[in-house]
């Protein structure tokens, strides 16, 4: 499983996207009017490889890569 935790200084709208190394979207979760959120995503059905978690909030984007074994 992948755990995604974020905490904003003010209430925000945005989305979390999980993409594989081929650029295919595997998961998307939108949120609105939140300050903090804890997401858990089950990756047991996904193949091993490199993935990116993309967090878009207001006009900012944060990208983190990880490897699923």
JSON list of N, CA and C in Angstrom, two decimals:
[
{"chain": "A", "resi": 1, "resn": "UNK", "atom": "N", "xyz": [0.83, -1.20, 0.00]},
{"chain": "A", "resi": 1, "resn": "UNK", "atom": "CA", "xyz": [0.00, 0.00, 0.00]},
{"chain": "A", "resi": 1, "resn": "UNK", "atom": "C", "xyz": [0.86, 1.24, 0.00]},
{"chain": "A", "resi": 2, "resn": "UNK", "atom": "N", "xyz": [0.33, 2.29, -0.56]},
{"chain": "A", "resi": 2, "resn": "UNK", "atom": "CA", "xyz": [0.99, 3.60, -0.55]},
{"chain": "A", "resi": 2, "resn": "UNK", "atom": "C", "xyz": [0.17, 4.52, 0.35]},
{"chain": "A", "resi": 3, "resn": "UNK", "atom": "N", "xyz": [0.85, 5.19, 1.24]},
{"chain": "A", "resi": 3, "resn": "UNK", "atom": "CA", "xyz": [0.20, 6.15, 2.12]},
{"chain": "A", "resi": 3, "resn": "UNK", "atom": "C", "xyz": [0.61, 7.55, 1.70]},
{"chain": "A", "resi": 4, "resn": "UNK", "atom": "N", "xyz": [-0.37, 8.42, 1.48]},
{"chain": "A", "resi": 4, "resn": "UNK", "atom": "CA", "xyz": [-0.12, 9.79, 1.06]},
{"chain": "A", "resi": 4, "resn": "UNK", "atom": "C", "xyz": [-0.75, 10.71, 2.10]},
{"chain": "A", "resi": 5, "resn": "UNK", "atom": "N", "xyz": [0.09, 11.47, 2.76]},
{"chain": "A", "resi": 5, "resn": "UNK", "atom": "CA", "xyz": [-0.37, 12.42, 3.77]},
{"chain": "A", "resi": 5, "resn": "UNK", "atom": "C", "xyz": [0.03, 13.82, 3.34]},
{"chain": "A", "resi": 6, "resn": "UNK", "atom": "N", "xyz": [-0.89, 14.75, 3.44]},
{"chain": "A", "resi": 6, "resn": "UNK", "atom": "CA", "xyz": [-0.53, 16.14, 3.18]},
{"chain": "A", "resi": 6, "resn": "UNK", "atom": "C", "xyz": [-1.27, 17.06, 4.11]},
{"chain": "A", "resi": 7, "resn": "UNK", "atom": "N", "xyz": [-0.67, 18.22, 4.32]},
{"chain": "A", "resi": 7, "resn": "UNK", "atom": "CA", "xyz": [-1.17, 19.21, 5.25]},
{"chain": "A", "resi": 7, "resn": "UNK", "atom": "C", "xyz": [-0.91, 20.59, 4.65]},
{"chain": "A", "resi": 8, "resn": "UNK", "atom": "N", "xyz": [-1.96, 21.35, 4.42]},
{"chain": "A", "resi": 8, "resn": "UNK", "atom": "CA", "xyz": [-1.83, 22.66, 3.79]},
{"chain": "A", "resi": 8, "resn": "UNK", "atom": "C", "xyz": [-2.01, 23.77, 4.83]},
{"chain": "A", "resi": 9, "resn": "UNK", "atom": "N", "xyz": [-1.44, 24.95, 4.57]},
{"chain": "A", "resi": 9, "resn": "UNK", "atom": "CA", "xyz": [-1.62, 26.06, 5.51]},
{"chain": "A", "resi": 9, "resn": "UNK", "atom": "C", "xyz": [-3.03, 26.63, 5.52]},
{"chain": "A", "resi": 10, "resn": "UNK", "atom": "N", "xyz": [-3.78, 26.37, 4.47]},
{"chain": "A", "resi": 10, "resn": "UNK", "atom": "CA", "xyz": [-5.16, 26.85, 4.39]},
{"chain": "A", "resi": 10, "resn": "UNK", "atom": "C", "xyz": [-5.99, 25.85, 3.60]},
{"chain": "A", "resi": 11, "resn": "UNK", "atom": "N", "xyz": [-7.29, 25.95, 3.69]},
{"chain": "A", "resi": 11, "resn": "UNK", "atom": "CA", "xyz": [-8.17, 25.03, 2.96]},
{"chain": "A", "resi": 11, "resn": "UNK", "atom": "C", "xyz": [-7.91, 25.15, 1.46]},
{"chain": "A", "resi": 12, "resn": "UNK", "atom": "N", "xyz": [-7.83, 24.00, 0.81]},
{"chain": "A", "resi": 12, "resn": "UNK", "atom": "CA", "xyz": [-7.45, 23.98, -0.60]},
{"chain": "A", "resi": 12, "resn": "UNK", "atom": "C", "xyz": [-8.23, 22.93, -1.37]},
{"chain": "A", "resi": 13, "resn": "UNK", "atom": "N", "xyz": [-8.23, 23.09, -2.68]},
{"chain": "A", "resi": 13, "resn": "UNK", "atom": "CA", "xyz": [-8.78, 22.12, -3.62]},
{"chain": "A", "resi": 13, "resn": "UNK", "atom": "C", "xyz": [-7.62, 21.54, -4.42]},
{"chain": "A", "resi": 14, "resn": "UNK", "atom": "N", "xyz": [-7.77, 20.30, -4.87]},
{"chain": "A", "resi": 14, "resn": "UNK", "atom": "CA", "xyz": [-6.71, 19.73, -5.69]},
{"chain": "A", "resi": 14, "resn": "UNK", "atom": "C", "xyz": [-6.98, 18.29, -6.02]},
{"chain": "A", "resi": 15, "resn": "UNK", "atom": "N", "xyz": [-5.91, 17.59, -6.41]},
{"chain": "A", "resi": 15, "resn": "UNK", "atom": "CA", "xyz": [-6.04, 16.18, -6.75]},
{"chain": "A", "resi": 15, "resn": "UNK", "atom": "C", "xyz": [-4.71, 15.47, -6.57]},
{"chain": "A", "resi": 16, "resn": "UNK", "atom": "N", "xyz": [-4.82, 14.17, -6.34]},
{"chain": "A", "resi": 16, "resn": "UNK", "atom": "CA", "xyz": [-3.67, 13.28, -6.26]},
{"chain": "A", "resi": 16, "resn": "UNK", "atom": "C", "xyz": [-3.79, 12.31, -7.43]},
{"chain": "A", "resi": 17, "resn": "UNK", "atom": "N", "xyz": [-2.71, 12.15, -8.17]},
{"chain": "A", "resi": 17, "resn": "UNK", "atom": "CA", "xyz": [-2.70, 11.27, -9.34]},
{"chain": "A", "resi": 17, "resn": "UNK", "atom": "C", "xyz": [-1.53, 10.30, -9.19]},
{"chain": "A", "resi": 18, "resn": "UNK", "atom": "N", "xyz": [-1.77, 9.03, -9.47]},
{"chain": "A", "resi": 18, "resn": "UNK", "atom": "CA", "xyz": [-0.72, 8.02, -9.48]},
{"chain": "A", "resi": 18, "resn": "UNK", "atom": "C", "xyz": [-0.53, 7.59, -10.93]},
{"chain": "A", "resi": 19, "resn": "UNK", "atom": "N", "xyz": [0.72, 7.70, -11.41]},
{"chain": "A", "resi": 19, "resn": "UNK", "atom": "CA", "xyz": [1.02, 7.32, -12.80]},
{"chain": "A", "resi": 19, "resn": "UNK", "atom": "C", "xyz": [2.13, 6.30, -12.82]},
{"chain": "A", "resi": 20, "resn": "UNK", "atom": "N", "xyz": [2.07, 5.40, -13.80]},
{"chain": "A", "resi": 20, "resn": "UNK", "atom": "CA", "xyz": [3.17, 4.44, -13.96]},
{"chain": "A", "resi": 20, "resn": "UNK", "atom": "C", "xyz": [4.27, 5.08, -14.82]},
{"chain": "A", "resi": 21, "resn": "UNK", "atom": "N", "xyz": [5.35, 4.33, -15.03]},
{"chain": "A", "resi": 21, "resn": "UNK", "atom": "CA", "xyz": [6.51, 4.88, -15.76]},
{"chain": "A", "resi": 21, "resn": "UNK", "atom": "C", "xyz": [6.21, 5.13, -17.24]},
{"chain": "A", "resi": 22, "resn": "UNK", "atom": "N", "xyz": [5.10, 4.58, -17.74]},
{"chain": "A", "resi": 22, "resn": "UNK", "atom": "CA", "xyz": [4.71, 4.82, -19.13]},
{"chain": "A", "resi": 22, "resn": "UNK", "atom": "C", "xyz": [3.81, 6.05, -19.26]},
{"chain": "A", "resi": 23, "resn": "UNK", "atom": "N", "xyz": [3.52, 6.70, -18.14]},
{"chain": "A", "resi": 23, "resn": "UNK", "atom": "CA", "xyz": [2.67, 7.89, -18.17]},
{"chain": "A", "resi": 23, "resn": "UNK", "atom": "C", "xyz": [1.19, 7.59, -18.11]},
{"chain": "A", "resi": 24, "resn": "UNK", "atom": "N", "xyz": [0.83, 6.34, -17.82]},
{"chain": "A", "resi": 24, "resn": "UNK", "atom": "CA", "xyz": [-0.58, 5.96, -17.72]},
{"chain": "A", "resi": 24, "resn": "UNK", "atom": "C", "xyz": [-1.10, 6.28, -16.33]},
{"chain": "A", "resi": 25, "resn": "UNK", "atom": "N", "xyz": [-2.25, 6.89, -16.28]},
{"chain": "A", "resi": 25, "resn": "UNK", "atom": "CA", "xyz": [-2.88, 7.20, -15.01]},
{"chain": "A", "resi": 25, "resn": "UNK", "atom": "C", "xyz": [-3.46, 5.93, -14.40]},
{"chain": "A", "resi": 26, "resn": "UNK", "atom": "N", "xyz": [-3.04, 5.63, -13.17]},
{"chain": "A", "resi": 26, "resn": "UNK", "atom": "CA", "xyz": [-3.49, 4.41, -12.50]},
{"chain": "A", "resi": 26, "resn": "UNK", "atom": "C", "xyz": [-4.53, 4.71, -11.42]},
{"chain": "A", "resi": 27, "resn": "UNK", "atom": "N", "xyz": [-4.52, 5.93, -10.91]},
{"chain": "A", "resi": 27, "resn": "UNK", "atom": "CA", "xyz": [-5.40, 6.30, -9.79]},
{"chain": "A", "resi": 27, "resn": "UNK", "atom": "C", "xyz": [-5.53, 7.82, -9.78]},
{"chain": "A", "resi": 28, "resn": "UNK", "atom": "N", "xyz": [-6.72, 8.30, -9.41]},
{"chain": "A", "resi": 28, "resn": "UNK", "atom": "CA", "xyz": [-6.94, 9.74, -9.27]},
{"chain": "A", "resi": 28, "resn": "UNK", "atom": "C", "xyz": [-7.94, 9.96, -8.14]},
{"chain": "A", "resi": 29, "resn": "UNK", "atom": "N", "xyz": [-7.63, 10.91, -7.29]},
{"chain": "A", "resi": 29, "resn": "UNK", "atom": "CA", "xyz": [-8.53, 11.29, -6.19]},
{"chain": "A", "resi": 29, "resn": "UNK", "atom": "C", "xyz": [-8.55, 12.81, -6.13]},
{"chain": "A", "resi": 30, "resn": "UNK", "atom": "N", "xyz": [-9.73, 13.37, -6.25]},
{"chain": "A", "resi": 30, "resn": "UNK", "atom": "CA", "xyz": [-9.87, 14.82, -6.13]},
{"chain": "A", "resi": 30, "resn": "UNK", "atom": "C", "xyz": [-10.35, 15.16, -4.72]},
{"chain": "A", "resi": 31, "resn": "UNK", "atom": "N", "xyz": [-9.99, 16.34, -4.27]},
{"chain": "A", "resi": 31, "resn": "UNK", "atom": "CA", "xyz": [-10.42, 16.78, -2.96]},
{"chain": "A", "resi": 31, "resn": "UNK", "atom": "C", "xyz": [-10.75, 18.26, -3.03]},
{"chain": "A", "resi": 32, "resn": "UNK", "atom": "N", "xyz": [-11.61, 18.70, -2.13]},
{"chain": "A", "resi": 32, "resn": "UNK", "atom": "CA", "xyz": [-11.96, 20.12, -2.10]},
{"chain": "A", "resi": 32, "resn": "UNK", "atom": "C", "xyz": [-12.13, 20.58, -0.66]},
{"chain": "A", "resi": 33, "resn": "UNK", "atom": "N", "xyz": [-11.68, 21.79, -0.44]},
{"chain": "A", "resi": 33, "resn": "UNK", "atom": "CA", "xyz": [-11.85, 22.46, 0.85]},
{"chain": "A", "resi": 33, "resn": "UNK", "atom": "C", "xyz": [-11.26, 21.66, 2.01]},
{"chain": "A", "resi": 34, "resn": "UNK", "atom": "N", "xyz": [-10.05, 21.12, 1.82]},
{"chain": "A", "resi": 34, "resn": "UNK", "atom": "CA", "xyz": [-9.40, 20.36, 2.89]},
{"chain": "A", "resi": 34, "resn": "UNK", "atom": "C", "xyz": [-8.12, 21.07, 3.34]},
{"chain": "A", "resi": 35, "resn": "UNK", "atom": "N", "xyz": [-7.76, 20.83, 4.59]},
{"chain": "A", "resi": 35, "resn": "UNK", "atom": "CA", "xyz": [-6.48, 21.31, 5.11]},
{"chain": "A", "resi": 35, "resn": "UNK", "atom": "C", "xyz": [-5.51, 20.14, 5.20]},
{"chain": "A", "resi": 36, "resn": "UNK", "atom": "N", "xyz": [-6.00, 18.99, 5.65]},
{"chain": "A", "resi": 36, "resn": "UNK", "atom": "CA", "xyz": [-5.16, 17.81, 5.77]},
{"chain": "A", "resi": 36, "resn": "UNK", "atom": "C", "xyz": [-5.93, 16.60, 5.24]},
{"chain": "A", "resi": 37, "resn": "UNK", "atom": "N", "xyz": [-5.18, 15.66, 4.71]},
{"chain": "A", "resi": 37, "resn": "UNK", "atom": "CA", "xyz": [-5.80, 14.45, 4.15]},
{"chain": "A", "resi": 37, "resn": "UNK", "atom": "C", "xyz": [-4.82, 13.30, 4.31]},
{"chain": "A", "resi": 38, "resn": "UNK", "atom": "N", "xyz": [-5.34, 12.13, 4.59]},
{"chain": "A", "resi": 38, "resn": "UNK", "atom": "CA", "xyz": [-4.56, 10.91, 4.65]},
{"chain": "A", "resi": 38, "resn": "UNK", "atom": "C", "xyz": [-5.19, 9.91, 3.70]},
{"chain": "A", "resi": 39, "resn": "UNK", "atom": "N", "xyz": [-4.47, 9.56, 2.65]},
{"chain": "A", "resi": 39, "resn": "UNK", "atom": "CA", "xyz": [-4.97, 8.61, 1.65]},
{"chain": "A", "resi": 39, "resn": "UNK", "atom": "C", "xyz": [-4.16, 7.33, 1.71]},
{"chain": "A", "resi": 40, "resn": "UNK", "atom": "N", "xyz": [-4.84, 6.21, 1.54]},
{"chain": "A", "resi": 40, "resn": "UNK", "atom": "CA", "xyz": [-4.16, 4.92, 1.43]},
{"chain": "A", "resi": 40, "resn": "UNK", "atom": "C", "xyz": [-4.64, 4.27, 0.14]},
{"chain": "A", "resi": 41, "resn": "UNK", "atom": "N", "xyz": [-3.69, 3.85, -0.68]},
{"chain": "A", "resi": 41, "resn": "UNK", "atom": "CA", "xyz": [-4.00, 3.23, -1.96]},
{"chain": "A", "resi": 41, "resn": "UNK", "atom": "C", "xyz": [-3.42, 1.83, -2.00]},
{"chain": "A", "resi": 42, "resn": "UNK", "atom": "N", "xyz": [-4.23, 0.85, -2.33]},
{"chain": "A", "resi": 42, "resn": "UNK", "atom": "CA", "xyz": [-3.79, -0.53, -2.42]},
{"chain": "A", "resi": 42, "resn": "UNK", "atom": "C", "xyz": [-3.16, -0.77, -3.78]},
{"chain": "A", "resi": 43, "resn": "UNK", "atom": "N", "xyz": [-1.89, -1.11, -3.80]},
{"chain": "A", "resi": 43, "resn": "UNK", "atom": "CA", "xyz": [-1.18, -1.36, -5.05]},
{"chain": "A", "resi": 43, "resn": "UNK", "atom": "C", "xyz": [-0.94, -2.85, -5.31]},
{"chain": "A", "resi": 44, "resn": "UNK", "atom": "N", "xyz": [-1.59, -3.71, -4.57]},
{"chain": "A", "resi": 44, "resn": "UNK", "atom": "CA", "xyz": [-1.33, -5.14, -4.71]},
{"chain": "A", "resi": 44, "resn": "UNK", "atom": "C", "xyz": [-1.65, -5.67, -6.11]},
{"chain": "A", "resi": 45, "resn": "UNK", "atom": "N", "xyz": [-2.58, -5.06, -6.80]},
{"chain": "A", "resi": 45, "resn": "UNK", "atom": "CA", "xyz": [-2.92, -5.50, -8.14]},
{"chain": "A", "resi": 45, "resn": "UNK", "atom": "C", "xyz": [-2.09, -4.85, -9.24]},
{"chain": "A", "resi": 46, "resn": "UNK", "atom": "N", "xyz": [-1.18, -3.97, -8.87]},
{"chain": "A", "resi": 46, "resn": "UNK", "atom": "CA", "xyz": [-0.36, -3.26, -9.86]},
{"chain": "A", "resi": 46, "resn": "UNK", "atom": "C", "xyz": [0.96, -4.00, -10.05]},
{"chain": "A", "resi": 47, "resn": "UNK", "atom": "N", "xyz": [1.51, -3.98, -11.26]},
{"chain": "A", "resi": 47, "resn": "UNK", "atom": "CA", "xyz": [2.80, -4.64, -11.50]},
{"chain": "A", "resi": 47, "resn": "UNK", "atom": "C", "xyz": [3.94, -3.89, -10.82]},
{"chain": "A", "resi": 48, "resn": "UNK", "atom": "N", "xyz": [5.06, -4.58, -10.62]},
{"chain": "A", "resi": 48, "resn": "UNK", "atom": "CA", "xyz": [6.24, -3.94, -10.07]},
{"chain": "A", "resi": 48, "resn": "UNK", "atom": "C", "xyz": [6.74, -2.89, -11.06]},
{"chain": "A", "resi": 49, "resn": "UNK", "atom": "N", "xyz": [7.41, -1.88, -10.55]},
{"chain": "A", "resi": 49, "resn": "UNK", "atom": "CA", "xyz": [7.95, -0.85, -11.42]},
{"chain": "A", "resi": 49, "resn": "UNK", "atom": "C", "xyz": [8.03, 0.49, -10.71]},
{"chain": "A", "resi": 50, "resn": "UNK", "atom": "N", "xyz": [8.33, 1.50, -11.51]},
{"chain": "A", "resi": 50, "resn": "UNK", "atom": "CA", "xyz": [8.47, 2.87, -11.01]},
{"chain": "A", "resi": 50, "resn": "UNK", "atom": "C", "xyz": [7.14, 3.60, -11.20]},
{"chain": "A", "resi": 51, "resn": "UNK", "atom": "N", "xyz": [6.72, 4.30, -10.16]},
{"chain": "A", "resi": 51, "resn": "UNK", "atom": "CA", "xyz": [5.48, 5.06, -10.19]},
{"chain": "A", "resi": 51, "resn": "UNK", "atom": "C", "xyz": [5.74, 6.49, -9.72]},
{"chain": "A", "resi": 52, "resn": "UNK", "atom": "N", "xyz": [4.86, 7.38, -10.09]},
{"chain": "A", "resi": 52, "resn": "UNK", "atom": "CA", "xyz": [4.93, 8.77, -9.63]},
{"chain": "A", "resi": 52, "resn": "UNK", "atom": "C", "xyz": [3.62, 9.14, -8.96]},
{"chain": "A", "resi": 53, "resn": "UNK", "atom": "N", "xyz": [3.73, 9.80, -7.83]},
{"chain": "A", "resi": 53, "resn": "UNK", "atom": "CA", "xyz": [2.58, 10.39, -7.16]},
{"chain": "A", "resi": 53, "resn": "UNK", "atom": "C", "xyz": [2.64, 11.88, -7.45]},
{"chain": "A", "resi": 54, "resn": "UNK", "atom": "N", "xyz": [1.58, 12.42, -8.01]},
{"chain": "A", "resi": 54, "resn": "UNK", "atom": "CA", "xyz": [1.51, 13.83, -8.37]},
{"chain": "A", "resi": 54, "resn": "UNK", "atom": "C", "xyz": [0.43, 14.48, -7.51]},
{"chain": "A", "resi": 55, "resn": "UNK", "atom": "N", "xyz": [0.81, 15.50, -6.78]},
{"chain": "A", "resi": 55, "resn": "UNK", "atom": "CA", "xyz": [-0.13, 16.25, -5.96]},
{"chain": "A", "resi": 55, "resn": "UNK", "atom": "C", "xyz": [-0.28, 17.63, -6.56]},
{"chain": "A", "resi": 56, "resn": "UNK", "atom": "N", "xyz": [-1.50, 17.95, -7.01]},
{"chain": "A", "resi": 56, "resn": "UNK", "atom": "CA", "xyz": [-1.79, 19.27, -7.57]},
{"chain": "A", "resi": 56, "resn": "UNK", "atom": "C", "xyz": [-2.69, 20.00, -6.60]},
{"chain": "A", "resi": 57, "resn": "UNK", "atom": "N", "xyz": [-2.28, 21.19, -6.22]},
{"chain": "A", "resi": 57, "resn": "UNK", "atom": "CA", "xyz": [-3.05, 21.98, -5.28]},
{"chain": "A", "resi": 57, "resn": "UNK", "atom": "C", "xyz": [-2.91, 23.44, -5.65]},
{"chain": "A", "resi": 58, "resn": "UNK", "atom": "N", "xyz": [-4.05, 24.07, -5.91]},
{"chain": "A", "resi": 58, "resn": "UNK", "atom": "CA", "xyz": [-4.05, 25.46, -6.38]},
{"chain": "A", "resi": 58, "resn": "UNK", "atom": "C", "xyz": [-3.16, 25.55, -7.60]},
{"chain": "A", "resi": 59, "resn": "UNK", "atom": "N", "xyz": [-2.09, 26.30, -7.58]},
{"chain": "A", "resi": 59, "resn": "UNK", "atom": "CA", "xyz": [-1.23, 26.43, -8.76]},
{"chain": "A", "resi": 59, "resn": "UNK", "atom": "C", "xyz": [0.09, 25.71, -8.58]},
{"chain": "A", "resi": 60, "resn": "UNK", "atom": "N", "xyz": [0.20, 24.86, -7.56]},
{"chain": "A", "resi": 60, "resn": "UNK", "atom": "CA", "xyz": [1.44, 24.15, -7.30]},
{"chain": "A", "resi": 60, "resn": "UNK", "atom": "C", "xyz": [1.29, 22.66, -7.62]},
{"chain": "A", "resi": 61, "resn": "UNK", "atom": "N", "xyz": [2.41, 22.07, -8.03]},
{"chain": "A", "resi": 61, "resn": "UNK", "atom": "CA", "xyz": [2.46, 20.64, -8.34]},
{"chain": "A", "resi": 61, "resn": "UNK", "atom": "C", "xyz": [3.68, 20.04, -7.66]},
{"chain": "A", "resi": 62, "resn": "UNK", "atom": "N", "xyz": [3.48, 18.92, -6.98]},
{"chain": "A", "resi": 62, "resn": "UNK", "atom": "CA", "xyz": [4.59, 18.21, -6.35]},
{"chain": "A", "resi": 62, "resn": "UNK", "atom": "C", "xyz": [4.59, 16.79, -6.89]},
{"chain": "A", "resi": 63, "resn": "UNK", "atom": "N", "xyz": [5.77, 16.30, -7.27]},
{"chain": "A", "resi": 63, "resn": "UNK", "atom": "CA", "xyz": [5.90, 14.97, -7.85]},
{"chain": "A", "resi": 63, "resn": "UNK", "atom": "C", "xyz": [6.90, 14.17, -7.02]},
{"chain": "A", "resi": 64, "resn": "UNK", "atom": "N", "xyz": [6.53, 12.96, -6.65]},
{"chain": "A", "resi": 64, "resn": "UNK", "atom": "CA", "xyz": [7.43, 12.04, -5.94]},
{"chain": "A", "resi": 64, "resn": "UNK", "atom": "C", "xyz": [7.43, 10.71, -6.66]},
{"chain": "A", "resi": 65, "resn": "UNK", "atom": "N", "xyz": [8.61, 10.16, -6.89]},
{"chain": "A", "resi": 65, "resn": "UNK", "atom": "CA", "xyz": [8.74, 8.84, -7.51]},
{"chain": "A", "resi": 65, "resn": "UNK", "atom": "C", "xyz": [8.97, 7.79, -6.44]},
{"chain": "A", "resi": 66, "resn": "UNK", "atom": "N", "xyz": [8.48, 6.58, -6.72]},
{"chain": "A", "resi": 66, "resn": "UNK", "atom": "CA", "xyz": [8.77, 5.45, -5.84]},
{"chain": "A", "resi": 66, "resn": "UNK", "atom": "C", "xyz": [8.79, 4.17, -6.67]},
{"chain": "A", "resi": 67, "resn": "UNK", "atom": "N", "xyz": [9.40, 3.13, -6.11]},
{"chain": "A", "resi": 67, "resn": "UNK", "atom": "CA", "xyz": [9.49, 1.84, -6.77]},
{"chain": "A", "resi": 67, "resn": "UNK", "atom": "C", "xyz": [8.64, 0.84, -6.01]},
{"chain": "A", "resi": 68, "resn": "UNK", "atom": "N", "xyz": [7.78, 0.13, -6.75]},
{"chain": "A", "resi": 68, "resn": "UNK", "atom": "CA", "xyz": [6.99, -0.95, -6.17]},
{"chain": "A", "resi": 68, "resn": "UNK", "atom": "C", "xyz": [7.70, -2.25, -6.49]},
{"chain": "A", "resi": 69, "resn": "UNK", "atom": "N", "xyz": [8.03, -2.99, -5.45]},
{"chain": "A", "resi": 69, "resn": "UNK", "atom": "CA", "xyz": [8.72, -4.29, -5.64]},
{"chain": "A", "resi": 69, "resn": "UNK", "atom": "C", "xyz": [7.73, -5.42, -5.65]}
]
